[in-house]
């Protein structure tokens, strides 16, 4: 019995990588936020990480558009990525304003949402692999 093993479209893989990168940078931001409390270099690392995270979020928007338009995928990731971009912009404003009572919970929420988005995009890939094994 032959099984059809079509690989994921390139744009879908780019979307997966961009969400994984965003999730990783958000996790690193949590680590550098802890360094803020104990080290003078923590503020520098957190500031650099903020810029990298914002860039990763913009990359997620581009990847979502590329996965949708030429690949004919769902437009839903575009909505999610634009929502992350709005949340990241709000995070930057809160960080500059030194409002940790809102900045920290929003960062934790963003990390959780990013993990969920990553799981949602990777689930079909893992389902295909599981189907091939059985």
Short mmCIF file of N, CA, C and O in Angstrom, two decimals:
data_model
loop_
_atom_site.label_atom_id
_atom_site.label_comp_id
_atom_site.label_asym_id
_atom_site.label_seq_id
_atom_site.Cartn_x
_atom_site.Cartn_y
_atom_site.Cartn_z
N UNK A 1 0.84 -1.17 0.00
CA UNK A 1 0.00 0.00 0.00
C UNK A 1 0.89 1.23 0.00
O UNK A 1 1.72 1.43 0.88
N UNK A 2 0.74 2.06 -0.99
CA UNK A 2 1.56 3.27 -1.13
C UNK A 2 0.90 4.42 -0.37
O UNK A 2 -0.33 4.57 -0.36
N UNK A 3 1.73 5.20 0.28
CA UNK A 3 1.22 6.39 0.97
C UNK A 3 1.79 7.62 0.31
O UNK A 3 2.93 7.64 -0.14
N UNK A 4 0.99 8.64 0.26
CA UNK A 4 1.39 9.91 -0.33
C UNK A 4 2.16 10.71 0.72
O UNK A 4 1.62 11.05 1.77
N UNK A 5 3.40 11.01 0.44
CA UNK A 5 4.23 11.75 1.39
C UNK A 5 4.67 13.06 0.77
O UNK A 5 5.83 13.25 0.41
N UNK A 6 3.76 13.98 0.62
CA UNK A 6 4.11 15.28 0.07
C UNK A 6 4.72 16.13 1.18
O UNK A 6 4.19 16.21 2.28
N UNK A 7 5.85 16.75 0.89
CA UNK A 7 6.48 17.59 1.90
C UNK A 7 5.68 18.86 2.13
O UNK A 7 4.88 19.27 1.28
N UNK A 8 5.91 19.50 3.27
CA UNK A 8 5.25 20.77 3.56
C UNK A 8 5.76 21.82 2.58
O UNK A 8 6.93 21.81 2.22
N UNK A 9 4.89 22.71 2.13
CA UNK A 9 5.34 23.77 1.23
C UNK A 9 6.43 24.61 1.90
O UNK A 9 6.47 24.74 3.12
N UNK A 10 7.30 25.17 1.07
CA UNK A 10 8.41 25.96 1.61
C UNK A 10 7.93 27.11 2.46
O UNK A 10 8.52 27.42 3.48
N UNK A 11 6.86 27.76 2.03
CA UNK A 11 6.35 28.90 2.79
C UNK A 11 5.80 28.46 4.15
O UNK A 11 5.86 29.20 5.12
N UNK A 12 5.26 27.26 4.22
CA UNK A 12 4.77 26.74 5.49
C UNK A 12 5.94 26.48 6.44
O UNK A 12 5.86 26.75 7.62
N UNK A 13 7.03 25.96 5.90
CA UNK A 13 8.22 25.73 6.71
C UNK A 13 8.79 27.05 7.21
O UNK A 13 9.20 27.16 8.36
N UNK A 14 8.78 28.07 6.36
CA UNK A 14 9.24 29.40 6.76
C UNK A 14 8.37 29.93 7.89
O UNK A 14 8.87 30.54 8.85
N UNK A 15 7.06 29.69 7.82
CA UNK A 15 6.15 30.10 8.88
C UNK A 15 6.48 29.38 10.18
O UNK A 15 6.54 30.00 11.25
N UNK A 16 6.73 28.09 10.11
CA UNK A 16 7.08 27.32 11.30
C UNK A 16 8.36 27.83 11.94
O UNK A 16 8.44 28.00 13.16
N UNK A 17 9.36 28.10 11.11
CA UNK A 17 10.64 28.59 11.62
C UNK A 17 10.48 29.98 12.23
O UNK A 17 11.06 30.27 13.29
N UNK A 18 9.69 30.84 11.60
CA UNK A 18 9.52 32.19 12.14
C UNK A 18 8.79 32.18 13.48
O UNK A 18 9.15 32.94 14.38
N UNK A 19 7.79 31.32 13.64
CA UNK A 19 7.10 31.24 14.93
C UNK A 19 8.04 30.65 15.98
O UNK A 19 8.05 31.10 17.13
N UNK A 20 8.82 29.65 15.60
CA UNK A 20 9.78 29.07 16.55
C UNK A 20 10.80 30.12 16.98
O UNK A 20 11.16 30.19 18.17
N UNK A 21 11.27 30.93 16.05
CA UNK A 21 12.22 31.99 16.38
C UNK A 21 11.60 33.01 17.33
O UNK A 21 12.22 33.43 18.31
N UNK A 22 10.35 33.38 17.04
CA UNK A 22 9.66 34.33 17.92
C UNK A 22 9.51 33.75 19.33
O UNK A 22 9.76 34.43 20.32
N UNK A 23 9.14 32.49 19.42
CA UNK A 23 8.97 31.85 20.72
C UNK A 23 10.29 31.80 21.47
O UNK A 23 10.35 32.08 22.68
N UNK A 24 11.35 31.47 20.77
CA UNK A 24 12.68 31.41 21.39
C UNK A 24 13.12 32.78 21.89
O UNK A 24 13.64 32.90 23.00
N UNK A 25 12.90 33.81 21.09
CA UNK A 25 13.31 35.15 21.53
C UNK A 25 12.48 35.63 22.72
O UNK A 25 13.01 36.30 23.60
N UNK A 26 11.21 35.27 22.75
CA UNK A 26 10.38 35.63 23.91
C UNK A 26 10.87 34.92 25.17
O UNK A 26 10.89 35.50 26.26
N UNK A 27 11.29 33.68 25.02
CA UNK A 27 11.84 32.94 26.17
C UNK A 27 13.14 33.61 26.65
O UNK A 27 13.37 33.75 27.85
N UNK A 28 13.98 34.00 25.70
CA UNK A 28 15.23 34.68 26.07
C UNK A 28 14.96 36.01 26.75
O UNK A 28 15.70 36.42 27.65
N UNK A 29 13.89 36.67 26.35
CA UNK A 29 13.52 37.93 27.01
C UNK A 29 13.16 37.69 28.47
O UNK A 29 13.48 38.49 29.34
N UNK A 30 12.52 36.58 28.75
CA UNK A 30 12.20 36.26 30.15
C UNK A 30 13.47 36.03 30.95
O UNK A 30 13.59 36.47 32.10
N UNK A 31 14.44 35.37 30.34
CA UNK A 31 15.71 35.12 31.02
C UNK A 31 16.46 36.41 31.28
O UNK A 31 17.00 36.62 32.38
N UNK A 32 16.50 37.30 30.29
CA UNK A 32 17.21 38.56 30.48
C UNK A 32 16.46 39.49 31.43
O UNK A 32 17.08 40.33 32.08
N UNK A 33 15.15 39.33 31.53
CA UNK A 33 14.40 40.10 32.52
C UNK A 33 14.83 39.71 33.93
O UNK A 33 14.92 40.57 34.82
N UNK A 34 15.10 38.45 34.13
CA UNK A 34 15.62 38.01 35.43
C UNK A 34 17.00 38.58 35.70
O UNK A 34 17.34 38.91 36.84
N UNK A 35 17.81 38.74 34.64
CA UNK A 35 19.14 39.34 34.80
C UNK A 35 19.05 40.81 35.20
O UNK A 35 19.98 41.34 35.82
N UNK A 36 17.96 41.46 34.81
CA UNK A 36 17.78 42.86 35.20
C UNK A 36 17.84 43.04 36.71
O UNK A 36 18.29 44.07 37.22
N UNK A 37 17.38 42.03 37.44
CA UNK A 37 17.33 42.11 38.89
C UNK A 37 18.68 41.87 39.54
O UNK A 37 18.90 42.31 40.67
N UNK A 38 19.58 41.18 38.84
CA UNK A 38 20.81 40.76 39.51
C UNK A 38 22.09 41.27 38.86
O UNK A 38 23.16 41.08 39.43
N UNK A 39 22.02 41.89 37.69
CA UNK A 39 23.24 42.25 36.99
C UNK A 39 23.06 43.58 36.26
O UNK A 39 21.96 43.90 35.80
N UNK A 40 24.15 44.31 36.15
CA UNK A 40 24.08 45.58 35.43
C UNK A 40 24.01 45.37 33.92
O UNK A 40 23.51 46.22 33.20
N UNK A 41 24.50 44.25 33.44
CA UNK A 41 24.46 43.96 32.01
C UNK A 41 23.07 43.47 31.58
O UNK A 41 22.77 43.41 30.38
N UNK A 42 22.21 43.15 32.53
CA UNK A 42 20.88 42.65 32.21
C UNK A 42 20.06 43.64 31.41
O UNK A 42 19.32 43.25 30.50
N UNK A 43 20.18 44.92 31.72
CA UNK A 43 19.41 45.93 31.00
C UNK A 43 19.83 46.01 29.54
O UNK A 43 19.00 46.10 28.64
N UNK A 44 21.13 45.93 29.29
CA UNK A 44 21.64 45.94 27.93
C UNK A 44 21.15 44.73 27.15
O UNK A 44 20.66 44.85 26.02
N UNK A 45 21.27 43.54 27.75
CA UNK A 45 20.83 42.33 27.07
C UNK A 45 19.32 42.34 26.82
O UNK A 45 18.86 41.89 25.76
N UNK A 46 18.56 42.84 27.77
CA UNK A 46 17.11 42.89 27.60
C UNK A 46 16.73 43.87 26.49
O UNK A 46 15.80 43.60 25.71
N UNK A 47 17.45 44.98 26.39
CA UNK A 47 17.20 45.95 25.33
C UNK A 47 17.52 45.39 23.96
O UNK A 47 16.77 45.58 23.00
N UNK A 48 18.65 44.69 23.86
CA UNK A 48 19.02 44.06 22.58
C UNK A 48 18.00 42.97 22.24
O UNK A 48 17.55 42.86 21.10
N UNK A 49 17.63 42.20 23.24
CA UNK A 49 16.64 41.14 23.02
C UNK A 49 15.30 41.68 22.58
O UNK A 49 14.60 41.05 21.78
N UNK A 50 14.94 42.86 23.08
CA UNK A 50 13.67 43.47 22.68
C UNK A 50 13.68 43.78 21.19
O UNK A 50 12.68 43.54 20.49
N UNK A 51 14.79 44.27 20.71
CA UNK A 51 14.88 44.58 19.28
C UNK A 51 14.85 43.31 18.43
O UNK A 51 14.20 43.27 17.37
N UNK A 52 15.53 42.29 18.89
CA UNK A 52 15.53 41.01 18.17
C UNK A 52 14.13 40.40 18.17
O UNK A 52 13.65 39.88 17.16
N UNK A 53 13.46 40.46 19.31
CA UNK A 53 12.10 39.93 19.41
C UNK A 53 11.15 40.68 18.49
O UNK A 53 10.31 40.07 17.82
N UNK A 54 11.27 41.99 18.45
CA UNK A 54 10.41 42.78 17.57
C UNK A 54 10.67 42.41 16.10
O UNK A 54 9.74 42.27 15.31
N UNK A 55 11.94 42.22 15.76
CA UNK A 55 12.28 41.79 14.40
C UNK A 55 11.73 40.41 14.09
O UNK A 55 11.24 40.17 12.97
N UNK A 56 11.79 39.51 15.06
CA UNK A 56 11.25 38.16 14.85
C UNK A 56 9.74 38.21 14.65
O UNK A 56 9.18 37.45 13.86
N UNK A 57 9.09 39.13 15.34
CA UNK A 57 7.64 39.28 15.20
C UNK A 57 7.30 39.82 13.81
O UNK A 57 6.33 39.38 13.18
N UNK A 58 8.10 40.76 13.32
CA UNK A 58 7.88 41.27 11.97
C UNK A 58 8.13 40.18 10.93
O UNK A 58 7.42 40.09 9.92
N UNK A 59 9.13 39.35 11.17
CA UNK A 59 9.41 38.22 10.28
C UNK A 59 8.23 37.25 10.26
O UNK A 59 7.88 36.70 9.20
N UNK A 60 7.58 37.06 11.41
CA UNK A 60 6.39 36.21 11.50
C UNK A 60 5.27 36.76 10.62
O UNK A 60 4.58 36.00 9.94
N UNK A 61 5.10 38.09 10.60
CA UNK A 61 4.08 38.69 9.74
C UNK A 61 4.38 38.40 8.28
O UNK A 61 3.51 37.99 7.51
N UNK A 62 5.64 38.60 7.88
CA UNK A 62 6.03 38.34 6.49
C UNK A 62 5.82 36.86 6.14
O UNK A 62 5.28 36.53 5.08
N UNK A 63 6.22 35.97 7.03
CA UNK A 63 6.06 34.54 6.78
C UNK A 63 4.59 34.15 6.67
O UNK A 63 4.23 33.31 5.83
N UNK A 64 3.74 34.74 7.49
CA UNK A 64 2.31 34.44 7.44
C UNK A 64 1.71 34.88 6.11
O UNK A 64 0.89 34.17 5.51
N UNK A 65 2.13 36.05 5.64
CA UNK A 65 1.62 36.53 4.35
C UNK A 65 2.11 35.64 3.22
O UNK A 65 1.34 35.27 2.32
N UNK A 66 3.39 35.25 3.27
CA UNK A 66 3.92 34.38 2.21
C UNK A 66 3.31 32.98 2.23
O UNK A 66 3.14 32.37 1.18
N UNK A 67 2.97 32.48 3.41
CA UNK A 67 2.34 31.16 3.49
C UNK A 67 0.91 31.21 2.98
O UNK A 67 0.40 30.23 2.45
N UNK A 68 0.28 32.36 3.11
CA UNK A 68 -1.12 32.48 2.68
C UNK A 68 -1.22 32.75 1.18
O UNK A 68 -1.90 32.03 0.46
N UNK A 69 -0.55 33.77 0.73
CA UNK A 69 -0.78 34.25 -0.63
C UNK A 69 -0.39 33.25 -1.72
O UNK A 69 -1.27 32.76 -2.41
N UNK A 70 0.87 32.94 -1.89
CA UNK A 70 1.18 32.03 -3.00
C UNK A 70 0.83 30.57 -2.71
O UNK A 70 0.53 29.81 -3.61
N UNK A 71 0.86 30.21 -1.44
CA UNK A 71 0.63 28.81 -1.10
C UNK A 71 -0.84 28.45 -0.97
O UNK A 71 -1.19 27.29 -0.91
N UNK A 72 -1.71 29.44 -0.90
CA UNK A 72 -3.13 29.19 -0.76
C UNK A 72 -3.52 28.69 0.60
O UNK A 72 -4.55 28.05 0.77
N UNK A 73 -2.70 28.99 1.61
CA UNK A 73 -2.99 28.55 2.97
C UNK A 73 -4.06 29.42 3.62
O UNK A 73 -4.63 30.32 3.01
N UNK A 74 -4.29 29.16 4.88
CA UNK A 74 -5.29 29.90 5.64
C UNK A 74 -4.78 31.31 5.96
O UNK A 74 -3.60 31.49 6.28
N UNK A 75 -5.67 32.32 5.91
CA UNK A 75 -5.25 33.68 6.28
C UNK A 75 -5.20 33.88 7.81
O UNK A 75 -4.78 34.93 8.27
N UNK A 76 -5.58 32.88 8.58
CA UNK A 76 -5.61 33.01 10.03
C UNK A 76 -4.25 33.36 10.64
O UNK A 76 -4.18 34.21 11.53
N UNK A 77 -3.12 32.76 10.18
CA UNK A 77 -1.82 33.15 10.76
C UNK A 77 -1.49 34.63 10.56
O UNK A 77 -0.76 35.21 11.36
N UNK A 78 -2.05 35.26 9.52
CA UNK A 78 -1.82 36.69 9.33
C UNK A 78 -2.44 37.46 10.48
O UNK A 78 -1.83 38.38 11.03
N UNK A 79 -3.64 37.08 10.86
CA UNK A 79 -4.31 37.73 11.99
C UNK A 79 -3.52 37.53 13.27
O UNK A 79 -3.29 38.48 14.03
N UNK A 80 -3.05 36.32 13.51
CA UNK A 80 -2.26 36.03 14.71
C UNK A 80 -0.97 36.84 14.71
O UNK A 80 -0.58 37.43 15.72
N UNK A 81 -0.27 36.86 13.56
CA UNK A 81 1.01 37.56 13.51
C UNK A 81 0.84 39.07 13.69
O UNK A 81 1.64 39.70 14.37
N UNK A 82 -0.21 39.62 13.11
CA UNK A 82 -0.47 41.05 13.30
C UNK A 82 -0.84 41.35 14.75
O UNK A 82 -0.45 42.39 15.30
N UNK A 83 -1.55 40.42 15.38
CA UNK A 83 -1.86 40.58 16.80
C UNK A 83 -0.59 40.57 17.64
O UNK A 83 -0.44 41.37 18.58
N UNK A 84 0.36 39.69 17.31
CA UNK A 84 1.64 39.67 18.02
C UNK A 84 2.41 40.96 17.79
O UNK A 84 3.07 41.46 18.70
N UNK A 85 2.32 41.51 16.60
CA UNK A 85 3.01 42.76 16.32
C UNK A 85 2.43 43.90 17.16
O UNK A 85 3.18 44.73 17.70
N UNK A 86 1.12 43.93 17.30
CA UNK A 86 0.48 44.94 18.15
C UNK A 86 0.89 44.75 19.61
O UNK A 86 1.24 45.72 20.30
N UNK A 87 0.87 43.50 20.08
CA UNK A 87 1.29 43.23 21.46
C UNK A 87 2.75 43.58 21.68
O UNK A 87 3.11 44.14 22.73
N UNK A 88 3.60 43.30 20.70
CA UNK A 88 5.02 43.65 20.82
C UNK A 88 5.21 45.16 20.87
O UNK A 88 6.05 45.66 21.64
N UNK A 89 4.44 45.88 20.08
CA UNK A 89 4.52 47.35 20.12
C UNK A 89 4.10 47.87 21.48
O UNK A 89 4.73 48.78 22.04
N UNK A 90 3.05 47.29 22.02
CA UNK A 90 2.58 47.69 23.35
C UNK A 90 3.64 47.35 24.40
O UNK A 90 3.87 48.13 25.33
N UNK A 91 4.30 46.20 24.24
CA UNK A 91 5.38 45.81 25.16
C UNK A 91 6.51 46.83 25.16
O UNK A 91 7.06 47.16 26.20
N UNK A 92 6.88 47.29 23.97
CA UNK A 92 7.96 48.27 23.86
C UNK A 92 7.57 49.55 24.59
O UNK A 92 8.36 50.10 25.36
N UNK A 93 6.34 50.01 24.39
CA UNK A 93 5.87 51.23 25.06
C UNK A 93 5.89 51.04 26.58
O UNK A 93 6.36 51.91 27.31
N UNK A 94 5.41 49.90 27.05
CA UNK A 94 5.40 49.64 28.49
C UNK A 94 6.81 49.53 29.06
O UNK A 94 7.07 49.97 30.18
N UNK A 95 7.71 48.93 28.30
CA UNK A 95 9.09 48.81 28.76
C UNK A 95 9.79 50.15 28.85
O UNK A 95 10.49 50.44 29.82
N UNK A 96 9.59 50.99 27.84
CA UNK A 96 10.20 52.32 27.85
C UNK A 96 9.63 53.16 28.98
O UNK A 96 10.35 53.93 29.62
N UNK A 97 8.33 52.98 29.25
CA UNK A 97 7.68 53.74 30.33
C UNK A 97 7.97 53.17 31.71
O UNK A 97 7.52 53.71 32.71
N UNK A 98 8.75 52.09 31.78
CA UNK A 98 9.09 51.43 33.06
C UNK A 98 7.84 51.09 33.86
O UNK A 98 7.69 51.49 35.01
N UNK A 99 6.95 50.34 33.22
CA UNK A 99 5.71 49.90 33.86
C UNK A 99 5.72 48.38 33.98
O UNK A 99 5.01 47.68 33.25
N UNK A 100 6.54 47.84 34.91
CA UNK A 100 6.66 46.38 35.00
C UNK A 100 5.38 45.68 35.43
O UNK A 100 5.21 44.49 35.14
N UNK A 101 4.46 46.39 36.08
CA UNK A 101 3.22 45.74 36.51
C UNK A 101 2.37 45.31 35.32
O UNK A 101 1.57 44.39 35.44
N UNK A 102 2.53 45.95 34.18
CA UNK A 102 1.83 45.53 32.96
C UNK A 102 2.78 44.83 31.99
O UNK A 102 2.36 43.92 31.26
N UNK A 103 4.04 45.26 31.97
CA UNK A 103 5.03 44.73 31.03
C UNK A 103 5.30 43.23 31.27
O UNK A 103 5.32 42.46 30.32
N UNK A 104 5.46 42.85 32.50
CA UNK A 104 5.80 41.45 32.82
C UNK A 104 4.63 40.50 32.52
O UNK A 104 4.82 39.50 31.82
N UNK A 105 3.42 40.78 33.00
CA UNK A 105 2.32 39.85 32.67
C UNK A 105 2.04 39.76 31.16
O UNK A 105 1.72 38.69 30.65
N UNK A 106 2.19 40.88 30.46
CA UNK A 106 1.97 40.84 29.01
C UNK A 106 3.05 39.99 28.34
O UNK A 106 2.76 39.24 27.40
N UNK A 107 4.28 40.07 28.82
CA UNK A 107 5.35 39.24 28.28
C UNK A 107 5.09 37.76 28.48
O UNK A 107 5.30 36.95 27.58
N UNK A 108 4.61 37.41 29.66
CA UNK A 108 4.29 36.01 29.94
C UNK A 108 3.13 35.55 29.05
O UNK A 108 3.17 34.44 28.50
N UNK A 109 2.16 36.40 28.88
CA UNK A 109 1.02 36.07 28.01
C UNK A 109 1.47 35.88 26.56
O UNK A 109 1.05 34.94 25.89
N UNK A 110 2.35 36.77 26.12
CA UNK A 110 2.85 36.66 24.75
C UNK A 110 3.62 35.36 24.55
O UNK A 110 3.49 34.72 23.50
N UNK A 111 4.42 34.97 25.52
CA UNK A 111 5.16 33.72 25.40
C UNK A 111 4.18 32.55 25.31
O UNK A 111 4.34 31.66 24.46
N UNK A 112 3.17 32.53 26.17
CA UNK A 112 2.18 31.46 26.14
C UNK A 112 1.45 31.40 24.81
O UNK A 112 1.25 30.32 24.23
N UNK A 113 1.05 32.56 24.30
CA UNK A 113 0.35 32.60 23.01
C UNK A 113 1.26 32.16 21.86
O UNK A 113 0.81 31.49 20.93
N UNK A 114 2.53 32.50 21.96
CA UNK A 114 3.48 32.10 20.92
C UNK A 114 3.68 30.58 20.93
O UNK A 114 3.77 29.95 19.87
N UNK A 115 3.74 29.99 22.12
CA UNK A 115 3.86 28.53 22.22
C UNK A 115 2.61 27.87 21.62
O UNK A 115 2.71 26.87 20.89
N UNK A 116 1.44 28.42 21.91
CA UNK A 116 0.21 27.88 21.34
C UNK A 116 0.18 27.99 19.82
O UNK A 116 -0.22 27.06 19.12
N UNK A 117 0.60 29.14 19.29
CA UNK A 117 0.64 29.33 17.84
C UNK A 117 1.63 28.36 17.20
O UNK A 117 1.36 27.79 16.14
N UNK A 118 2.77 28.15 17.86
CA UNK A 118 3.76 27.21 17.35
C UNK A 118 3.19 25.79 17.33
O UNK A 118 3.33 25.05 16.35
N UNK A 119 2.52 25.42 18.40
CA UNK A 119 1.90 24.09 18.46
C UNK A 119 0.83 23.90 17.41
O UNK A 119 0.71 22.83 16.80
N UNK A 120 0.08 24.97 17.15
CA UNK A 120 -0.99 24.88 16.16
C UNK A 120 -0.41 24.70 14.75
O UNK A 120 -0.97 23.97 13.93
N UNK A 121 0.70 25.34 14.47
CA UNK A 121 1.30 25.23 13.15
C UNK A 121 2.04 23.89 12.98
O UNK A 121 2.05 23.30 11.91
N UNK A 122 2.66 23.41 14.07
CA UNK A 122 3.42 22.17 13.98
C UNK A 122 2.55 20.91 14.11
O UNK A 122 2.99 19.83 13.72
N UNK A 123 1.35 21.02 14.64
CA UNK A 123 0.49 19.86 14.85
C UNK A 123 0.25 19.05 13.57
O UNK A 123 0.36 17.82 13.60
N UNK A 124 -0.07 19.68 12.44
CA UNK A 124 -0.27 18.87 11.22
C UNK A 124 0.98 18.10 10.80
O UNK A 124 0.90 16.98 10.31
N UNK A 125 2.15 18.71 11.00
CA UNK A 125 3.40 18.03 10.64
C UNK A 125 3.58 16.77 11.48
O UNK A 125 3.94 15.71 10.98
N UNK A 126 3.33 16.89 12.79
CA UNK A 126 3.48 15.73 13.67
C UNK A 126 2.39 14.69 13.41
O UNK A 126 2.63 13.49 13.52
N UNK A 127 1.21 15.13 13.03
CA UNK A 127 0.13 14.20 12.71
C UNK A 127 0.49 13.39 11.45
O UNK A 127 0.23 12.19 11.39
N UNK A 128 1.09 14.06 10.46
CA UNK A 128 1.51 13.34 9.24
C UNK A 128 2.57 12.30 9.57
O UNK A 128 2.53 11.18 9.07
N UNK A 129 3.52 12.67 10.43
CA UNK A 129 4.58 11.72 10.79
C UNK A 129 4.00 10.53 11.55
O UNK A 129 4.42 9.40 11.35
N UNK A 130 3.06 10.80 12.44
CA UNK A 130 2.45 9.71 13.21
C UNK A 130 1.66 8.79 12.27
O UNK A 130 1.65 7.56 12.45
N UNK A 131 0.99 9.36 11.28
CA UNK A 131 0.22 8.54 10.35
C UNK A 131 1.14 7.67 9.49
O UNK A 131 0.81 6.55 9.13
N UNK A 132 2.32 8.19 9.16
CA UNK A 132 3.26 7.42 8.37
C UNK A 132 3.84 6.24 9.15
O UNK A 132 4.17 5.22 8.58
N UNK A 133 3.99 6.42 10.43
CA UNK A 133 4.56 5.36 11.26
C UNK A 133 3.58 4.20 11.49
O UNK A 133 3.98 3.08 11.72
N UNK A 134 2.30 4.49 11.46
CA UNK A 134 1.34 3.43 11.75
C UNK A 134 0.85 2.73 10.51
O UNK A 134 1.22 2.85 9.45
#
